XYZ file of C-alpha atoms in Angstrom:
334
model
C 36.761 128.871 -43.307
C 34.946 125.911 -44.036
C 37.784 123.569 -43.150
C 37.453 125.142 -39.443
C 33.526 124.942 -39.313
C 33.995 121.346 -39.961
C 36.750 121.027 -37.516
C 34.464 122.984 -35.191
C 31.558 120.290 -36.236
C 33.494 117.256 -35.626
C 34.986 118.454 -32.376
C 31.721 119.035 -31.287
C 30.530 115.870 -31.699
C 33.386 114.679 -30.224
C 32.679 115.952 -27.288
C 29.078 115.118 -27.411
C 29.770 111.504 -27.740
C 32.183 111.434 -24.577
C 29.631 113.162 -22.680
C 26.843 111.104 -23.684
C 29.458 107.702 -22.747
C 30.140 109.792 -19.678
C 26.720 110.221 -18.916
C 25.910 106.770 -19.410
C 28.175 105.318 -17.274
C 27.319 107.671 -14.668
C 24.022 106.283 -14.376
C 24.993 102.592 -15.075
C 27.059 102.522 -12.131
C 24.382 104.687 -9.888
C 22.024 102.300 -10.997
C 24.207 99.475 -9.677
C 24.730 100.925 -6.939
C 21.096 101.355 -5.929
C 20.013 97.564 -7.145
C 23.089 96.809 -4.802
C 20.902 96.791 -1.999
C 18.204 93.737 -0.629
C 15.022 96.467 -0.852
C 15.475 97.594 -4.540
C 15.596 93.890 -5.353
C 12.867 92.808 -3.490
C 10.521 95.185 -4.938
C 11.504 94.707 -8.349
C 10.363 90.977 -7.827
C 7.461 91.671 -5.846
C 6.708 94.571 -7.759
C 7.114 93.603 -11.622
C 7.871 89.988 -11.772
C 3.912 89.012 -11.719
C 4.043 85.312 -11.249
C 3.186 82.763 -9.022
C 6.344 81.158 -8.097
C 7.538 84.716 -6.986
C 5.081 84.099 -3.336
C 7.036 80.868 -3.234
C 10.302 82.835 -2.684
C 12.030 83.413 0.816
C 12.821 87.202 0.337
C 14.346 87.554 3.226
C 17.392 84.861 2.297
C 17.827 87.674 -0.861
C 21.985 87.741 -0.547
C 24.334 89.515 -3.551
C 26.416 86.155 -5.190
C 29.481 86.242 -3.764
C 32.359 86.734 -6.056
C 33.502 82.951 -6.206
C 30.648 82.684 -8.600
C 31.525 85.651 -10.817
C 33.912 84.936 -13.849
C 37.047 87.601 -15.041
C 34.142 87.527 -18.117
C 31.227 88.740 -15.869
C 33.009 91.373 -13.939
C 33.806 93.178 -16.507
C 29.997 93.538 -16.970
C 30.368 96.418 -14.155
C 26.883 97.290 -14.695
C 25.425 94.305 -13.956
C 24.198 93.086 -10.333
C 24.214 89.295 -9.822
C 21.940 88.267 -6.463
C 20.647 84.957 -5.464
C 17.695 83.684 -3.398
C 15.732 80.962 -1.680
C 13.507 79.214 -3.637
C 12.459 75.935 -1.901
C 15.386 73.516 -0.965
C 17.401 75.592 -3.799
C 18.817 78.827 -5.021
C 17.471 81.223 -7.407
C 19.731 83.656 -9.091
C 18.447 86.773 -10.627
C 21.197 88.638 -13.118
C 20.055 92.435 -13.415
C 21.324 93.572 -16.807
C 21.432 97.161 -16.069
C 21.346 99.401 -19.728
C 21.524 102.971 -20.125
C 21.130 103.964 -23.969
C 19.138 105.579 -26.185
C 18.704 102.893 -28.705
C 17.296 99.661 -28.636
C 19.863 96.857 -28.958
C 18.643 94.042 -31.107
C 21.147 92.051 -30.095
C 20.463 91.719 -26.244
C 19.251 88.231 -26.264
C 22.493 86.973 -27.750
C 24.214 88.574 -24.734
C 22.540 87.185 -22.155
C 22.580 83.839 -23.906
C 26.714 84.538 -23.392
C 26.208 85.951 -19.688
C 24.314 83.300 -18.568
C 26.461 80.886 -20.454
C 29.381 82.571 -18.383
C 27.096 82.281 -15.071
C 26.254 78.676 -15.261
C 29.680 77.801 -16.368
C 31.126 79.386 -13.170
C 28.249 77.678 -11.104
C 29.453 74.391 -12.286
C 32.954 75.090 -11.345
C 31.709 75.960 -8.248
C 29.390 72.973 -8.031
C 26.878 75.198 -6.868
C 24.030 72.709 -7.990
C 20.501 71.904 -6.717
C 19.285 68.867 -4.183
C 18.805 67.102 -7.514
C 22.103 67.296 -9.034
C 20.779 70.016 -11.605
C 21.595 73.944 -12.409
C 19.797 76.513 -10.456
C 17.265 78.655 -12.420
C 18.138 82.338 -13.141
C 15.953 84.870 -14.149
C 17.549 87.348 -16.205
C 16.124 91.038 -16.642
C 17.333 93.758 -18.352
C 16.356 97.133 -16.820
C 15.742 99.792 -20.312
C 15.181 103.303 -19.586
C 15.580 105.086 -22.988
C 12.867 106.798 -24.902
C 11.881 104.904 -27.573
C 10.324 101.636 -27.353
C 11.692 98.239 -27.012
C 11.186 96.309 -29.831
C 14.182 93.822 -29.657
C 13.244 90.258 -29.734
C 12.780 88.702 -25.920
C 13.999 85.317 -26.448
C 17.237 84.289 -28.853
C 14.622 82.044 -30.557
C 12.911 84.869 -32.461
C 16.266 85.754 -33.766
C 17.257 82.630 -35.375
C 15.807 81.694 -39.017
C 12.294 79.425 -39.000
C 13.748 76.057 -40.108
C 11.686 72.436 -40.204
C 12.586 69.276 -41.115
C 13.989 68.560 -37.729
C 16.505 71.821 -37.512
C 14.369 73.077 -35.448
C 14.781 70.972 -32.611
C 18.271 72.974 -32.244
C 17.162 76.264 -32.138
C 18.090 77.851 -28.849
C 15.559 79.213 -26.739
C 16.364 81.449 -23.930
C 14.025 84.806 -22.541
C 14.744 87.340 -20.901
C 12.670 89.500 -18.640
C 12.673 92.943 -20.103
C 11.491 96.356 -17.616
C 10.823 99.194 -20.117
C 10.404 102.342 -17.504
C 8.753 104.194 -20.119
C 6.303 102.098 -20.950
C 5.499 100.619 -17.635
C 5.032 104.716 -16.840
C 2.993 105.239 -19.444
C 0.442 102.141 -19.214
C -2.873 103.386 -18.411
C -2.691 100.966 -15.531
C 0.307 102.006 -14.223
C 0.104 103.510 -10.282
C 3.413 104.452 -8.485
C 1.418 104.771 -5.477
C 2.111 101.846 -3.320
C 5.112 101.697 -0.825
C 7.564 100.386 -3.620
C 11.084 102.350 -4.519
C 11.578 100.744 -7.789
C 8.095 102.085 -9.041
C 9.390 105.368 -7.619
C 12.927 105.264 -9.689
C 10.934 104.454 -12.716
C 8.405 107.090 -11.895
C 11.144 109.804 -11.436
C 13.214 108.697 -14.546
C 10.184 109.357 -16.713
C 8.113 111.927 -15.040
C 5.064 114.029 -16.568
C 6.154 117.732 -14.610
C 7.896 119.170 -11.614
C 5.297 118.777 -9.072
C 4.798 114.734 -9.914
C 8.574 114.185 -9.241
C 8.819 116.037 -5.748
C 5.624 114.503 -4.474
C 7.230 110.945 -5.697
C 10.206 112.006 -3.974
C 8.703 113.048 -1.144
C 7.305 109.764 -0.843
C 10.816 107.620 -1.261
C 12.511 110.434 1.644
C 9.472 109.404 4.215
C 10.005 105.814 3.365
C 13.641 106.132 4.197
C 14.007 107.769 6.821
C 10.797 105.671 8.639
C 12.618 102.298 7.842
C 15.940 103.755 8.641
C 17.389 103.400 5.465
C 21.021 104.673 5.562
C 22.907 103.177 3.101
C 20.299 103.083 0.735
C 19.495 106.487 1.387
C 22.908 107.432 0.318
C 22.237 105.365 -2.537
C 19.210 107.714 -4.245
C 21.068 111.023 -3.069
C 24.106 110.018 -5.690
C 21.852 108.848 -8.186
C 19.540 112.514 -7.553
C 23.086 114.425 -7.600
C 24.963 112.884 -10.279
C 22.288 111.577 -12.572
C 19.297 113.101 -12.047
C 19.522 116.779 -11.335
C 21.942 117.277 -13.973
C 19.304 116.338 -16.542
C 17.299 118.082 -15.267
C 18.312 121.611 -13.590
C 19.232 124.367 -15.509
C 23.098 124.723 -15.804
C 24.034 127.212 -13.089
C 21.966 124.793 -10.588
C 23.621 121.846 -11.251
C 27.103 122.554 -8.921
C 24.881 122.975 -6.155
C 23.098 119.588 -5.801
C 26.898 118.193 -5.668
C 27.806 120.049 -2.340
C 24.744 118.047 -0.474
C 25.021 114.949 1.457
C 21.890 113.674 2.836
C 18.814 112.521 0.458
C 16.796 115.472 2.921
C 18.484 118.467 1.384
C 18.275 117.579 -1.876
C 14.618 116.767 -1.404
C 14.455 120.605 0.130
C 16.622 122.401 -2.512
C 14.151 120.547 -5.140
C 11.024 122.150 -3.224
C 12.809 125.491 -2.919
C 14.238 125.785 -6.077
C 12.003 123.742 -8.917
C 9.426 126.515 -9.846
C 12.045 128.629 -11.195
C 13.222 125.993 -13.484
C 11.029 126.375 -16.787
C 11.863 130.159 -16.812
C 15.595 129.716 -16.711
C 15.609 126.969 -19.289
C 13.878 129.213 -21.340
C 16.616 131.719 -20.453
C 19.415 129.767 -21.466
C 17.434 128.624 -24.682
C 16.929 132.124 -25.725
C 20.844 133.114 -24.783
C 22.168 130.052 -26.703
C 20.083 131.075 -29.695
C 20.096 134.395 -30.102
C 21.729 134.990 -33.209
C 19.230 132.450 -35.124
C 16.073 134.527 -33.753
C 13.604 133.810 -31.167
C 11.363 131.618 -32.511
C 14.478 128.966 -33.582
C 16.120 129.655 -29.830
C 12.755 128.224 -28.530
C 12.672 125.052 -30.885
C 16.182 124.504 -29.412
C 15.255 124.826 -25.744
C 12.240 123.011 -26.686
C 14.770 119.702 -27.963
C 17.100 120.209 -25.756
C 14.559 119.470 -22.579
C 13.114 116.587 -24.940
C 16.551 115.130 -25.013
C 17.956 115.694 -21.519
C 14.869 115.655 -19.000
C 11.783 113.337 -19.225
C 9.333 116.578 -18.893
C 5.914 115.804 -21.411
C 5.101 118.152 -24.501
C 2.645 119.969 -22.079
C 5.255 120.518 -19.366
C 7.583 121.453 -22.038
C 5.149 123.570 -24.146
C 4.648 125.448 -20.733
C 8.330 126.024 -20.172
C 8.810 127.472 -23.583
C 5.750 129.375 -24.498
C 4.893 127.525 -27.560
C 1.980 125.786 -28.710
C 1.100 122.107 -27.832
C 1.235 120.966 -31.292
C 4.115 122.755 -32.186
C 6.040 120.479 -29.626
C 4.463 117.213 -30.875
C 5.512 117.909 -34.060
C 8.830 118.901 -32.578
C 9.061 115.410 -31.010
C 10.039 113.369 -34.214
C 13.367 115.096 -34.330
C 14.519 114.681 -30.381
């Protein structure tokens, strides 16, 4: 009997790991699709790179880097996107490293250094130098939407042991721009009111309540239809159907979204049905955990919502009926 229980737990763990891997791949591919559109990269640069040189970019010249500029090793990085944009009389490259992970990657500076080394090798082979005969500048960007704060080093230099006596001159230095979506959205000065699609995406990833999510999504729908961004609309629709809705909707509702093809249809269905979700989340949790007792089932429901949605403690307390201080104490177990 013990062996049977062990096998059951092992199988469940493997299934959960496989599902997590599938979810990560689905998320990464959806983000790649979104950031394969000029409007998204433009909004990322203008909305989140707060540096003077951005004003000097010719944003109308933004174009995806040709496949000839990307090595076989970089092509294997299927979730990454490389763009280039005119900066004066030279090109500036924007390397978007798209990561969906529940844990902070403390080796990220080394990975960034490796990927940029590969990119520069290929640019050298293509003789893609600036008019001064130098390599073009590259902005490496890491998009992170995990729940825990990102605390990995932002520069490879910080990972190398501090030395003196002259050896420090040989320590590498390479910094990347981290966009920690949850930290951005939770900043007291954060506002998604501006007409910025990347800001709206971050807000939808980490919304604090269904009403807020619907308000943000409504603005996205309005913008994308007003500007006739049909390809980008399809990309947002794919992300909502394959990534966002499966993580938010009760299980019985998820198949309904797969049948929809238009962003407006997805938005209309969300408006119609989201008000019923908190009660269904509670019912699912009670059904799954009825043998363990009502309180344990509600705890499991709360933990599941923490792991699979972006709801804050107040929204989860409302969905489960548990006290807010109890939700806060459970947060550490999620």
